[in-house]
Tab-separated table of C-alpha atoms and ligand atoms in Angstrom:
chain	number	residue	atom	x	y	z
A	20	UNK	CA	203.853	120.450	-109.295
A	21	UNK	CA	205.561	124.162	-108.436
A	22	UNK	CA	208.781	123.082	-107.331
A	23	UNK	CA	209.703	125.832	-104.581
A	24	UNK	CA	213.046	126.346	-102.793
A	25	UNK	CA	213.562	128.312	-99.716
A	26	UNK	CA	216.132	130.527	-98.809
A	27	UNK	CA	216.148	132.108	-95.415
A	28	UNK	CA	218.987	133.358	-92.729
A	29	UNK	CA	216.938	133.466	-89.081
A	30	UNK	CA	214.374	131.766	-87.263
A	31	UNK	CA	212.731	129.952	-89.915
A	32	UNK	CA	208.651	130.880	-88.963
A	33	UNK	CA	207.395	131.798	-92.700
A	34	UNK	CA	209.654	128.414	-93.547
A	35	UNK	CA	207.532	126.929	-90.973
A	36	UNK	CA	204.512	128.165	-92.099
A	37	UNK	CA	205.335	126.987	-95.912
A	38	UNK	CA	205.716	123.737	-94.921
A	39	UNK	CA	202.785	123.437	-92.516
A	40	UNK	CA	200.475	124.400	-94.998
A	41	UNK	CA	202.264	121.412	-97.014
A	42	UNK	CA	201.707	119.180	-94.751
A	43	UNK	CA	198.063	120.586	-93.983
A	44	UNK	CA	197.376	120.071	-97.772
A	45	UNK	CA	196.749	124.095	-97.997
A	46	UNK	CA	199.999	124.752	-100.340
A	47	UNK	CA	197.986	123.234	-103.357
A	48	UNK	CA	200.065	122.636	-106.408
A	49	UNK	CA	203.471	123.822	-104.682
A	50	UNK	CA	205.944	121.569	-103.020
A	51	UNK	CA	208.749	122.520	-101.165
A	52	UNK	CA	212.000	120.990	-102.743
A	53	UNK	CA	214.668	121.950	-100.026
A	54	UNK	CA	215.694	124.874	-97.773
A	55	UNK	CA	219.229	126.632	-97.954
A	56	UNK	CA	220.586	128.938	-95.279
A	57	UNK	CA	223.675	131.331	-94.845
A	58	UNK	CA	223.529	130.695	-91.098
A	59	UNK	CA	225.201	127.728	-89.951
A	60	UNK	CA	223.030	127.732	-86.497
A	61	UNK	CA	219.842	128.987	-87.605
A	62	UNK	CA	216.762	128.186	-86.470
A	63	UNK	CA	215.349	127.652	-89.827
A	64	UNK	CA	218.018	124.501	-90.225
A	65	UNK	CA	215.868	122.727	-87.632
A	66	UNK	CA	212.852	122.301	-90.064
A	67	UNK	CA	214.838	120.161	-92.247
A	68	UNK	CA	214.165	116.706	-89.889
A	69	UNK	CA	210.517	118.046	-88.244
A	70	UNK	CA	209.160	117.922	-91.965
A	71	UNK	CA	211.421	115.514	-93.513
A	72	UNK	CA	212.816	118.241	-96.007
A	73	UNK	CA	216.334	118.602	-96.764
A	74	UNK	CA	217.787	122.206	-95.164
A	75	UNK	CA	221.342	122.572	-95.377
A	76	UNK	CA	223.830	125.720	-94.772
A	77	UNK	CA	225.718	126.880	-97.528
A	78	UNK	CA	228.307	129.266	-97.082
A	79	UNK	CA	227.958	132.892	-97.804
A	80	UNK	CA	231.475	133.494	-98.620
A	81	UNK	CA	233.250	136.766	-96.850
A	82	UNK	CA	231.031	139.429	-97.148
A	83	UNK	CA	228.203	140.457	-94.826
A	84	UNK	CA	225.427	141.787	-96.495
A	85	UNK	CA	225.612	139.720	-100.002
A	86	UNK	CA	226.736	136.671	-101.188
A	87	UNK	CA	230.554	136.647	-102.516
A	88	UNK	CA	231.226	136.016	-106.017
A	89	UNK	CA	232.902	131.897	-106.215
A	90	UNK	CA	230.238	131.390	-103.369
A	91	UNK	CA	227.258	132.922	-104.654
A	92	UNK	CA	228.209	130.536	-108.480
A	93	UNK	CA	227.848	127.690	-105.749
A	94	UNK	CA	224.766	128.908	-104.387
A	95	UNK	CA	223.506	129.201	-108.162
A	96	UNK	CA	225.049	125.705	-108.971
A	97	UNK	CA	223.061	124.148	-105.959
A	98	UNK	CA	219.667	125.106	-105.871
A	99	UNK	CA	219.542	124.378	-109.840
A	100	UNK	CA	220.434	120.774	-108.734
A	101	UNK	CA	216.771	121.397	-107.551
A	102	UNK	CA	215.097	122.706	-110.701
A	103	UNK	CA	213.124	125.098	-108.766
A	104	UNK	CA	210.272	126.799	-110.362
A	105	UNK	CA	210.155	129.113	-107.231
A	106	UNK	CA	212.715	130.265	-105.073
A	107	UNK	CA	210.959	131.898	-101.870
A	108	UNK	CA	213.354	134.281	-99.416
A	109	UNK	CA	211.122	133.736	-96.345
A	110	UNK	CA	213.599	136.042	-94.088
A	111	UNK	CA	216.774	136.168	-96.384
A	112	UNK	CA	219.096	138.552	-94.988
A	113	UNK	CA	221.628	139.478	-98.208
A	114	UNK	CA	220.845	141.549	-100.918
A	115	UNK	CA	220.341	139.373	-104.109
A	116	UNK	CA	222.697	140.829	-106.881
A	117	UNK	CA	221.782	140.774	-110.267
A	118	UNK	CA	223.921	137.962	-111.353
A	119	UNK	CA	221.791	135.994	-109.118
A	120	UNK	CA	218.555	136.848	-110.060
A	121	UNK	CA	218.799	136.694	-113.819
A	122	UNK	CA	220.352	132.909	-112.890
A	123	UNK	CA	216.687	132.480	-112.351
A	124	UNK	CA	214.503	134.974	-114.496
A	125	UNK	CA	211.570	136.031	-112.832
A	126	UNK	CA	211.641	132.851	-110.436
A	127	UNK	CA	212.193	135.109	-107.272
A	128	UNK	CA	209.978	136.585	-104.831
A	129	UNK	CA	210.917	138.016	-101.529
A	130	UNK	CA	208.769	138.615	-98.139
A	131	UNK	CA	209.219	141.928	-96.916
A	132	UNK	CA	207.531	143.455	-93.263
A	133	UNK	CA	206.221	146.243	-94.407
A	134	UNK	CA	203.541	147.844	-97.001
A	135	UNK	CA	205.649	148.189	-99.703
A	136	UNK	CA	206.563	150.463	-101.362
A	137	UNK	CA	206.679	152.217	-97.732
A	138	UNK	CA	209.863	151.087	-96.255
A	139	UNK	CA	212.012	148.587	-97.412
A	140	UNK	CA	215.120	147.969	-96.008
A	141	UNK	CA	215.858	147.163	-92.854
A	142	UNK	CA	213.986	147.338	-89.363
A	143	UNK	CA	210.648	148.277	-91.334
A	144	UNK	CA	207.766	147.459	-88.150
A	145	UNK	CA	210.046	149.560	-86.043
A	146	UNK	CA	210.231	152.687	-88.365
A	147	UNK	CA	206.218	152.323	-89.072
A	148	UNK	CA	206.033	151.771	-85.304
A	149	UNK	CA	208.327	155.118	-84.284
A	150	UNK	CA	206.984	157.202	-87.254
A	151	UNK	CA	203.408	156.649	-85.741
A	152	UNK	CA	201.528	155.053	-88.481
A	153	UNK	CA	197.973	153.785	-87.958
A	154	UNK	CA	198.298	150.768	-89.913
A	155	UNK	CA	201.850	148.325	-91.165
A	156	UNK	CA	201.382	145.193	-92.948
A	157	UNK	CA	203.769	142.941	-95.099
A	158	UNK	CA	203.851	142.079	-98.956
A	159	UNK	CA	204.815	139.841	-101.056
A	160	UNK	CA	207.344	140.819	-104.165
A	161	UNK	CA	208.935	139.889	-107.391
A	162	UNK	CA	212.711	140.395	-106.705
A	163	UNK	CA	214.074	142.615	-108.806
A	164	UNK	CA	217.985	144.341	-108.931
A	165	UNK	CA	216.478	146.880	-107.012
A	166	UNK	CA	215.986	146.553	-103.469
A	167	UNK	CA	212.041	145.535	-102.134
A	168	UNK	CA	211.036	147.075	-105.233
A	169	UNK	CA	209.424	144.168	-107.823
A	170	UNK	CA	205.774	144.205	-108.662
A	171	UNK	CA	203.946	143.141	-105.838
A	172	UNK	CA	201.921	140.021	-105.810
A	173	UNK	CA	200.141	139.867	-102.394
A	174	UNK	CA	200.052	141.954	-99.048
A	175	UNK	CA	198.181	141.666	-95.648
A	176	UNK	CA	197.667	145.157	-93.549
A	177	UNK	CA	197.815	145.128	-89.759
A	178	UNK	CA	196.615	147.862	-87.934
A	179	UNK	CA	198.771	149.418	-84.802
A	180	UNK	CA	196.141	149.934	-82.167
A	181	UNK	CA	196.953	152.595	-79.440
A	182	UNK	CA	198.862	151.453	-76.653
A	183	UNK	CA	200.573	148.331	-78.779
A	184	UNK	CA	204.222	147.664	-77.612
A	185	UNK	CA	206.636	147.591	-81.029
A	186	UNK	CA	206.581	143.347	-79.558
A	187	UNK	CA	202.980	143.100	-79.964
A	188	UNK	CA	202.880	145.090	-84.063
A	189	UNK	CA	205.880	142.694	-84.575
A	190	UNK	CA	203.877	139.396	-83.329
A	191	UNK	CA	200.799	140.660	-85.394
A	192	UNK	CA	203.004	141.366	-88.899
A	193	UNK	CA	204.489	138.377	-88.125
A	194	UNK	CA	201.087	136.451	-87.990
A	195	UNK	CA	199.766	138.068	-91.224
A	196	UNK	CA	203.253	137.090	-93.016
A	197	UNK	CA	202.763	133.467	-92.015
A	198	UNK	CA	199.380	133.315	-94.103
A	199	UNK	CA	199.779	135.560	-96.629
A	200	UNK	CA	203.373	134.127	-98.078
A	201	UNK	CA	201.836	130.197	-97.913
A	202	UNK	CA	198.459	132.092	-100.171
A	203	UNK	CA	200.747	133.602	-102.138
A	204	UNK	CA	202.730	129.916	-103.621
A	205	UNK	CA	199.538	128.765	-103.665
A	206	UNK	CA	197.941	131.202	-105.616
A	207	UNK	CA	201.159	131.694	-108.022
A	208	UNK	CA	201.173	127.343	-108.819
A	209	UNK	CA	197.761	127.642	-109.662
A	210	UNK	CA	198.056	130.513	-112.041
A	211	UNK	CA	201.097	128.411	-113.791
A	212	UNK	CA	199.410	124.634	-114.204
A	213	UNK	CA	195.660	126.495	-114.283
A	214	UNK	CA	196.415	129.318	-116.010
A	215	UNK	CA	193.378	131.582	-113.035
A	216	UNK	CA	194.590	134.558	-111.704
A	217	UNK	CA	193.324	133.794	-108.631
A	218	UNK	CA	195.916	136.424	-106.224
A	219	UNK	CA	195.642	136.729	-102.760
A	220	UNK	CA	193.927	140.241	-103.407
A	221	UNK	CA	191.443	139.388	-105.495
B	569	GAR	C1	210.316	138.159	-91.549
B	569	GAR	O1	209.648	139.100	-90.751
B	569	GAR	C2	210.563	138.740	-92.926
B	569	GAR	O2	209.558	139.623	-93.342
B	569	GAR	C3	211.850	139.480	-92.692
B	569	GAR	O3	212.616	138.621	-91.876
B	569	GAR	C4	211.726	137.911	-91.028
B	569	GAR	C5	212.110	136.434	-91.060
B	569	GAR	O4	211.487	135.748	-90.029
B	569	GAR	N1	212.512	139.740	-93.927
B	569	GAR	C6	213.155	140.873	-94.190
B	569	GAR	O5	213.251	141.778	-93.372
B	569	GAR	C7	213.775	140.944	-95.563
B	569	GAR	N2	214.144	142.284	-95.864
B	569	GAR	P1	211.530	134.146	-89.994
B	569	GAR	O6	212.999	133.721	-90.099
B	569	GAR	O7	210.926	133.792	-88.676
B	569	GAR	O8	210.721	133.654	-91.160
């Protein structure tokens, strides 16, 4: 089995998602190991009892926008307690510094709303939405030190149709990100106990 662990900071839907395809015996070789959170009231904290996983806050330490130093060590020191194979930020609102990610070498990948490598960052349906795109999407990414910019394993377009509401492009990425990141931990634990290369774009 892929051990995966799931890091998120909001609602919790592409958690959901994981763990529905679980349960619905779509996640193949993958199985999700626990869920951590920066959040204390998220949303995503409520999947821990509906799918008898353990989810449990951890806290960020002072900072905003990354994790602080003595609390990012026990971040580190935690989810090892889980060997993960996979860590998955489904919705992970902190930038991942590299002290972090070589803690677990090329174990990372991050959702992101968008078709990378057009915008990362933040508030990416919006901008594709205002900038009057035909077509937004999400992928599917190896985290690397820089920001929404690792190889790119998997990504699902969406097209915005004249007269869509920025609410309706965001329900519709939203849908494609809750079965492309599922494909994409399947697809990944077969290619490391089966050795295919069997990616969601092939
Ligand atoms: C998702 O849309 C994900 O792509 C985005 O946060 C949302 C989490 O939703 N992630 C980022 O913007 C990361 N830069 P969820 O909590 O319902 O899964």
């Amino acid at each position: 089995m892929i051990r995966v662990v799931i890091l998120g900071s909001g609602r919790g839907s592409n958690a959901e998602a994981i763990l529905q395809a679980e349960r619905n015996g779509e996640l193949g070789l993958a199985k999700v190991m626990g869920i951590f959170c920066d959040q204390p009231d998220a949303g995503i904290l409520k999947l821990g009892p509906r799918f008898d996983v353990s989810a449990f806050y951890l806290d960020p330490g002072k900072y905003r926008t990354k994790l602080e130093g003595a609390a990012e060590a026990h971040w580190v020191h935690t989810i090892e307690c889980l060997s993960p194979d996979l860590i998955v930020l489904a919705g992970f609102m902190r930038v991942i510094k590299p002290t972090f990610i070589e803690a677990f070498h090329q174990r990372i990948i991050n959702l992101h709303p968008s078709l990378l490598p057009k915008y990362p960052g933040l508030h990416s349906i919006q901008r594709a939405y205002e900038n009057g795109d035909a077509e937004t999407g999400c992928t599917v990414h190896w985290v690397t030190p820089e920001i929404d910019a690792g190889e790119i394993l998997g990504q699902e377009r969406v097209p915005i149709e004249k007269g869509d509401t920025l609410e309706a492009v965001e329900a519709k990425v939203h849908a494609a990100e809750h079965k492309l990141l599922p494909k994409t931990i399947r697809h990944l634990a077969e290619k490391w106990i089966l050795g295919t290369t069997q990616f969601p774009q092939d």
